[in-house]
């Protein structure tokens, strides 16, 4: 397993971690992933998987980098601290390695949330601060709200078929030493990627390299500087296979073929702004996302 630095810290993250949204695989796939080097596990208070992650890391806690997230409804300073304490209990641990704001909340000033984050760091309940689904603008504002800490990561969607972050966010994070944690790196289902690959280039490259399609799709992501990926694998076989996406590199020629032949989405400024506006309106209506 290859490792990458977490943000501007000295901590090293495996370039393949383990996602747990809609995870129902029990302890074994997570343990198998850890054994094969994927010692980064991502969960969230909203996933309902913190308890199983807590079980999986019993006896292995010091080998695992645990990342979880607060839901947007809990972004006020006191609510955030209380949410972190509940996550600690569910995870059955006394510290969270990376605590992330799950989505921007336009109803709560980010200064309030970041004050809570810094209190959590000061009390030793969390080690590092991260965000998720933040745009460049939101990231800059969140960073400006922090007095003593830096934002270490931004968890965002990135795969062969979802390449919106290439419109500026990826470059900004690379330049500012903010690790990109790529979620849904297999497009939420590998079949979604193969359906966007009319010429079958993913399969052809995988066969030529002696790798699987999932491994090629993940390797394409982690070839980027400062980017790690967190596929969700509910079986031991998938978890081990995903770990095999690390430790080798696609050639530039193969990457070029994947990038030109597989159809992908890259939302422009207007579409991204419209989606944010819709989220904002939803939150103003009192719905939590
Ligand atoms: P994903 O990892 O892109 O895809 C998961 C799917 O890929 C599952 O159906 C899984 O099957 C399958 N899979 C895994 N390894 C495979 C392999 N080697 N071969 C074939 N299929 C394989 O989708 P995701 O769960 O949306 O994203 C991953 C993680 O990112 C989440 O679990 C979560 O931790 C995080 N996430 C974060 C956000 C956010 O807003 N921050 C949003 C979405 C996701 P099995 O389950 O059967 O193994």
XYZ file of N, CA, C and O and ligand atoms in Angstrom, residues 19-21 42 47 69 102-103 132-133 155 183-190 214 230-235 238 241-242, ligand 1:
164
model
N -14.681 2.978 2.786
C -15.907 3.741 3.016
C -16.960 2.863 3.670
O -16.911 1.635 3.545
N -17.921 3.475 4.345
C -18.938 2.660 5.034
C -20.364 3.183 4.876
O -21.234 2.852 5.676
N -20.608 4.002 3.877
C -22.004 4.420 3.622
C -22.755 3.222 3.056
O -22.265 2.571 2.128
N -13.632 5.460 6.831
C -14.499 6.638 6.813
C -15.932 6.246 7.176
O -16.485 5.303 6.629
N -24.528 7.741 8.813
C -24.515 6.457 8.094
C -25.073 5.289 8.918
O -25.405 4.253 8.365
N -17.988 12.009 10.434
C -18.524 13.311 10.015
C -19.720 13.704 10.872
O -20.501 12.837 11.281
N -20.017 17.377 7.190
C -20.443 16.501 6.085
C -20.817 17.262 4.804
O -20.456 16.858 3.710
N -21.577 18.342 4.975
C -21.990 19.186 3.843
C -21.996 20.622 4.351
O -22.249 20.846 5.532
N -16.313 18.300 3.918
C -16.756 17.426 2.836
C -17.746 18.194 1.976
O -18.582 18.938 2.506
N -17.627 18.009 0.678
C -18.523 18.674 -0.278
C -18.399 20.193 -0.230
O -19.394 20.904 -0.463
N -13.551 15.995 1.537
C -14.032 14.726 0.977
C -15.078 15.042 -0.088
O -16.096 15.675 0.201
N -14.683 10.290 -2.653
C -15.780 9.355 -2.346
C -16.477 8.887 -3.618
O -16.294 9.453 -4.678
N -17.243 7.816 -3.465
C -17.869 7.125 -4.624
C -16.846 6.940 -5.750
O -17.139 7.225 -6.918
N -15.670 6.419 -5.430
C -14.613 6.306 -6.449
C -14.901 5.235 -7.492
O -14.284 5.235 -8.554
N -15.866 4.345 -7.172
C -16.267 3.335 -8.168
C -17.621 3.733 -8.771
O -18.365 2.883 -9.265
N -17.929 5.016 -8.703
C -19.173 5.510 -9.301
C -20.410 5.005 -8.581
O -21.484 4.957 -9.167
N -20.267 4.591 -7.332
C -21.308 4.000 -6.480
C -21.646 2.557 -6.908
O -22.356 1.850 -6.213
N -21.186 2.173 -8.049
C -21.427 0.818 -8.570
C -20.582 0.726 -9.848
O -20.761 1.536 -10.754
N -19.702 -0.243 -9.887
C -18.799 -0.346 -11.034
C -19.557 -0.388 -12.369
O -19.062 0.092 -13.403
N -12.018 -2.648 -11.202
C -12.095 -1.790 -10.006
C -10.710 -1.254 -9.649
O -10.545 -0.071 -9.304
N -11.747 6.194 -1.095
C -12.362 5.369 -0.035
C -13.517 4.538 -0.601
O -14.686 4.792 -0.295
N -13.214 3.516 -1.405
C -14.294 2.665 -1.900
C -14.996 1.945 -0.752
O -14.370 1.652 0.267
N -16.268 1.661 -0.955
C -17.009 0.836 0.016
C -17.010 -0.597 -0.500
O -17.380 -0.843 -1.653
N -16.580 -1.515 0.322
C -16.564 -2.923 -0.064
C -17.239 -3.728 1.035
O -16.773 -3.734 2.169
N -18.315 -4.411 0.703
C -19.057 -5.159 1.725
C -18.624 -6.606 1.836
O -19.184 -7.349 2.635
N -17.689 -6.999 0.990
C -17.207 -8.385 1.079
C -15.690 -8.366 1.290
O -15.008 -7.409 0.887
N -13.894 -8.114 -2.119
C -13.821 -6.759 -2.673
C -12.833 -5.891 -1.901
O -12.084 -5.112 -2.490
N -9.388 -6.879 -2.908
C -9.173 -6.473 -4.305
C -8.916 -4.957 -4.386
O -8.005 -4.510 -5.086
N -9.697 -4.189 -3.640
C -9.526 -2.735 -3.688
C -8.141 -2.319 -3.173
O -7.530 -1.381 -3.701
P -18.287 3.335 -4.282
O -17.248 3.012 -3.298
O -17.933 4.115 -5.492
O -19.004 2.013 -4.779
C -19.471 1.049 -3.890
C -19.935 -0.142 -4.727
O -18.796 -0.711 -5.391
C -20.567 -1.219 -3.897
O -21.667 -1.721 -4.615
C -19.462 -2.273 -3.794
O -19.981 -3.577 -3.727
C -18.766 -2.103 -5.112
N -17.385 -2.563 -5.065
C -16.440 -2.319 -4.124
N -15.289 -2.921 -4.443
C -15.503 -3.556 -5.626
C -14.699 -4.361 -6.453
N -13.434 -4.600 -6.152
N -15.263 -4.878 -7.580
C -16.547 -4.613 -7.907
N -17.360 -3.849 -7.149
C -16.843 -3.335 -6.008
O -19.520 4.089 -3.622
P -19.861 4.824 -2.265
O -20.169 3.859 -1.191
O -20.875 5.850 -2.637
O -18.542 5.647 -1.863
C -17.557 5.134 -1.007
C -17.575 5.814 0.343
O -17.446 7.235 0.206
C -18.858 5.673 1.128
O -19.018 4.382 1.648
C -18.694 6.762 2.153
O -17.796 6.378 3.184
C -18.113 7.862 1.293
N -19.156 8.795 0.767
C -19.149 10.067 1.242
C -20.092 10.976 0.812
C -20.063 12.382 1.353
O -21.004 13.154 1.134
N -19.006 12.740 2.057
C -21.058 10.617 -0.138
C -21.031 9.317 -0.638
C -20.066 8.414 -0.169
P -20.059 -4.362 -2.331
O -20.580 -3.398 -1.321
O -20.957 -5.499 -2.646
O -18.666 -4.816 -2.013
